[in-house]
Amino acid sequence: MRRICGFLATASLVLLTSHPGLVQAQMDSAHSVAGGGISAPGWTGEIDAGAQQAGQTIKDTKLTQEGGKLQVTTGPAAAFWKPANMAAGDYTVSATFTEAKYMNLNNHPHPYGIFIAGHDLGSALHSELYCAAYGDGRFIVRGFGPEPFQMNGHGETNAAVHKAPGPGEPVEQKIALSVKGDKVECAINGVVVGTYDKSALVTPGKLKSTDGIYGFRFAHNTEGTVSDLKMTKP
């Protein structure tokens, strides 16, 4: 029994030290945002399934608009979109994300970015693909189909991703997701950081199509602005 317990303790330590994000995930929970809800005209949103199961709603996040900028404060992780924002064929969806005070609402970096290929949004069958950046120089490419799936594991570092000078300091990322023929590319600050075969994305358990609604998403307990969100055709 002592050997079994010792093995389990060692295995747990290896798991946690190998994946520090697992430790970080236990260090904070999604808080409710005071005065939350969506007031930006035409926009809607959805929080992640785990937060829904915990009893939270989209009113625990906040999306407002001032001029050409959308201000986001989460709460639970959430995706936001306009139902009329559709993209099909070859296209690029891009936006600028500004975290005015890096890690202002959390004790470790949280990501934010673009999503494309949205289908059945707001339902248990929703699917989407997103590329998101962290203010520490990392990025992730993940999706829902409707179960979560990963395209670059727990994320990776790339020199193109801007790093904040420190907590409370500003950091900005220009993020784009493009469909080009049989490839899907994520570019951050003008540099392609990830390229994926469409056949590896449009497949059972992942995306229904690369056509669909586009928008953006923020991880939990994060705040920032989104500007110049647009879809362009080649």
Coordinates of C-alpha atoms in Angstrom, one line a residue:
M1 CA 0.0 0.0 0.0
R2 CA 2.9 2.4 0.8
R3 CA 4.4 1.7 -2.6
I4 CA 1.1 2.4 -4.3
C5 CA 0.6 5.7 -2.4
G6 CA 4.2 6.7 -3.1
F7 CA 3.8 6.0 -6.8
L8 CA 0.6 8.0 -7.0
A9 CA 2.1 10.9 -5.2
T10 CA 5.1 10.9 -7.5
A11 CA 2.9 10.6 -10.6
S12 CA 0.8 13.5 -9.4
L13 CA 3.9 15.7 -8.8
V14 CA 5.2 14.9 -12.3
L15 CA 1.9 15.7 -13.9
L16 CA 1.6 19.0 -12.2
T17 CA 5.2 20.1 -12.7
S18 CA 5.0 19.0 -16.4
H19 CA 1.9 21.0 -17.0
P20 CA 2.0 24.1 -14.8
G21 CA -1.3 25.3 -16.5
L22 CA -3.0 22.5 -14.5
V23 CA -1.8 24.1 -11.3
Q24 CA -2.8 27.6 -12.5
A25 CA -6.3 26.4 -13.4
Q26 CA -6.8 25.4 -9.8
M27 CA -5.7 28.8 -8.5
D28 CA -8.6 30.9 -9.8
S29 CA -12.2 30.4 -10.6
A30 CA -14.5 32.4 -12.9
H31 CA -15.8 35.5 -11.0
S32 CA -19.0 37.3 -11.8
V33 CA -18.7 40.7 -13.3
A34 CA -20.6 43.5 -11.6
G35 CA -23.2 45.1 -14.0
G36 CA -22.5 42.3 -16.5
G37 CA -24.3 41.4 -19.7
I38 CA -24.1 42.4 -23.3
S39 CA -25.0 46.0 -24.2
A40 CA -23.1 46.3 -27.5
P41 CA -25.7 46.7 -30.2
G42 CA -26.3 43.6 -32.3
W43 CA -23.9 41.3 -30.3
T44 CA -24.7 38.1 -28.5
G45 CA -22.5 35.6 -26.7
E46 CA -22.2 32.3 -24.9
I47 CA -20.1 31.2 -21.9
D48 CA -18.3 27.9 -21.9
A49 CA -20.1 24.7 -20.9
G50 CA -18.3 24.2 -17.6
A51 CA -19.4 27.7 -16.4
Q52 CA -23.0 27.0 -17.5
Q53 CA -22.9 23.8 -15.5
A54 CA -21.7 25.8 -12.5
G55 CA -24.8 28.0 -12.8
Q56 CA -23.2 31.0 -14.5
T57 CA -24.7 32.8 -17.5
I58 CA -23.6 35.4 -20.1
K59 CA -24.7 38.1 -17.6
D60 CA -21.6 37.1 -15.5
T61 CA -19.5 38.6 -18.3
K62 CA -19.6 42.1 -19.7
L63 CA -19.5 43.4 -23.3
T64 CA -19.9 47.1 -24.0
Q65 CA -19.1 49.3 -27.0
E66 CA -17.7 52.8 -27.1
G67 CA -17.1 54.2 -30.6
G68 CA -15.2 51.6 -32.6
K69 CA -14.0 49.6 -29.6
L70 CA -15.6 46.7 -27.9
Q71 CA -14.7 46.4 -24.2
V72 CA -14.8 42.9 -22.7
T73 CA -14.6 41.8 -19.1
T74 CA -15.0 38.2 -18.1
G75 CA -16.2 36.4 -15.8
P76 CA -16.5 32.9 -17.2
A77 CA -14.8 32.3 -20.6
A78 CA -17.0 33.4 -23.4
A79 CA -17.4 33.8 -27.1
F80 CA -19.1 36.8 -28.7
W81 CA -20.5 37.3 -32.2
K82 CA -23.0 39.0 -34.4
P83 CA -25.3 36.5 -36.1
A84 CA -25.0 38.3 -39.4
N85 CA -21.1 38.1 -39.4
M86 CA -20.7 35.1 -41.7
A87 CA -17.6 34.1 -43.8
A88 CA -17.4 31.5 -46.5
G89 CA -14.8 30.2 -49.0
D90 CA -11.4 31.8 -48.7
Y91 CA -11.3 34.7 -46.2
T92 CA -9.4 36.3 -43.4
V93 CA -11.0 37.4 -40.1
S94 CA -8.8 39.8 -38.1
A95 CA -8.9 42.2 -35.1
T96 CA -6.6 44.0 -32.7
F97 CA -6.7 43.0 -29.1
T98 CA -5.4 45.3 -26.3
E99 CA -4.9 44.3 -22.7
A100 CA -4.5 47.7 -21.1
K101 CA -3.4 46.1 -17.8
Y102 CA -1.9 42.7 -18.3
M103 CA -3.2 40.2 -15.8
N104 CA -5.3 42.8 -14.1
L105 CA -8.0 40.3 -13.1
N106 CA -5.9 37.1 -12.8
N107 CA -2.7 35.8 -11.4
H108 CA -1.4 34.2 -14.6
P109 CA -1.8 34.9 -18.3
H110 CA -5.1 34.3 -20.0
P111 CA -5.7 34.2 -23.8
Y112 CA -8.0 36.0 -26.1
G113 CA -8.5 35.9 -29.9
I114 CA -10.5 35.3 -33.1
F115 CA -12.9 32.4 -33.8
I116 CA -14.2 31.3 -37.2
A117 CA -16.4 28.5 -38.5
G118 CA -19.1 28.9 -35.9
H119 CA -22.1 26.6 -36.3
D120 CA -25.0 26.0 -33.9
L121 CA -23.7 28.7 -31.6
G122 CA -25.6 29.0 -28.4
S123 CA -26.5 25.3 -28.4
A124 CA -25.0 22.0 -27.1
L125 CA -23.9 21.2 -30.7
H126 CA -21.9 24.4 -31.3
S127 CA -18.6 24.2 -33.2
E128 CA -15.9 26.8 -33.8
L129 CA -12.1 27.2 -34.2
Y130 CA -10.1 29.8 -32.5
C131 CA -6.6 31.2 -32.3
A132 CA -5.8 33.2 -29.2
A133 CA -2.7 34.9 -27.8
Y134 CA -1.3 35.3 -24.3
G135 CA 0.5 38.4 -23.1
D136 CA 3.5 36.3 -22.2
G137 CA 4.4 35.4 -25.8
R138 CA 2.4 32.2 -26.3
F139 CA -0.6 31.3 -28.5
I140 CA -3.1 28.5 -28.7
V141 CA -5.2 27.1 -31.5
R142 CA -8.2 25.1 -30.3
G143 CA -11.9 24.5 -31.0
F144 CA -15.2 22.9 -30.1
G145 CA -16.9 20.2 -32.1
P146 CA -18.9 20.3 -29.7
E147 CA -16.3 18.7 -27.4
P148 CA -13.1 20.7 -27.0
F149 CA -10.1 19.8 -29.3
Q150 CA -6.5 21.1 -29.5
M151 CA -4.4 21.8 -32.5
N152 CA -1.2 22.8 -30.8
G153 CA -1.5 21.1 -27.4
H154 CA -1.3 23.3 -24.4
G155 CA 0.0 26.2 -26.6
E156 CA 3.4 27.2 -27.7
T157 CA 5.7 30.2 -27.6
N158 CA 6.4 32.3 -30.8
A159 CA 8.5 35.4 -31.1
A160 CA 5.8 37.1 -33.1
V161 CA 3.5 37.2 -30.0
H162 CA 4.0 40.4 -28.0
K163 CA 5.0 40.2 -24.4
A164 CA 3.8 42.6 -21.8
P165 CA 6.6 44.3 -19.9
G166 CA 5.0 43.1 -16.7
P167 CA 1.7 42.8 -14.7
G168 CA -0.4 46.0 -15.1
E169 CA 1.4 47.0 -18.3
P170 CA -0.2 47.2 -21.7
V171 CA 0.2 44.6 -24.4
E172 CA -1.4 44.5 -27.9
Q173 CA -1.9 41.6 -30.4
K174 CA -3.1 41.7 -34.0
I175 CA -4.7 38.3 -34.6
A176 CA -6.0 36.9 -37.9
L177 CA -7.4 33.5 -38.9
S178 CA -7.4 32.8 -42.6
V179 CA -8.9 30.0 -44.8
K180 CA -6.8 29.6 -47.9
G181 CA -7.7 26.7 -50.2
D182 CA -7.0 23.5 -48.2
K183 CA -5.2 25.3 -45.4
V184 CA -6.2 27.3 -42.3
E185 CA -3.6 29.8 -41.0
C186 CA -3.3 31.8 -37.8
A187 CA -1.2 34.9 -38.0
I188 CA -0.3 37.1 -35.0
N189 CA 1.2 40.5 -35.5
G190 CA 1.7 39.8 -39.2
V191 CA 3.5 36.5 -38.8
V192 CA 1.9 33.1 -39.6
V193 CA 2.4 31.1 -36.4
G194 CA 0.4 28.0 -37.3
T195 CA -0.9 26.3 -40.4
Y196 CA -3.3 23.4 -40.4
D197 CA -4.8 21.2 -43.1
K198 CA -8.5 21.8 -43.6
S199 CA -9.0 18.0 -43.7
A200 CA -7.7 17.8 -40.1
L201 CA -10.2 20.3 -39.0
V202 CA -13.4 19.5 -41.0
T203 CA -13.8 16.0 -39.7
P204 CA -16.1 14.1 -37.3
G205 CA -15.7 15.5 -33.7
K206 CA -14.3 18.8 -34.9
L207 CA -15.6 21.4 -37.4
K208 CA -18.7 21.0 -39.6
S209 CA -17.2 23.4 -42.1
T210 CA -14.7 26.3 -42.3
D211 CA -17.7 28.4 -43.5
G212 CA -19.7 29.9 -40.7
I213 CA -20.1 32.7 -38.1
Y214 CA -17.0 34.6 -36.9
G215 CA -16.3 36.5 -33.7
F216 CA -13.9 36.6 -30.8
R217 CA -13.5 34.9 -27.4
F218 CA -11.8 35.7 -24.1
A219 CA -10.7 33.3 -21.3
H220 CA -12.1 33.7 -17.8
N221 CA -11.2 36.6 -15.6
T222 CA -9.8 38.7 -18.4
E223 CA -10.4 42.2 -19.7
G224 CA -9.4 44.0 -22.8
T225 CA -10.6 45.8 -25.9
V226 CA -11.3 44.6 -29.4
S227 CA -11.0 46.9 -32.4
D228 CA -11.0 46.8 -36.2
L229 CA -12.8 43.4 -36.3
K230 CA -13.3 42.6 -39.9
M231 CA -13.6 39.9 -42.6
T232 CA -11.8 40.4 -45.9
K233 CA -11.7 38.3 -49.1
P234 CA -8.6 37.6 -51.1

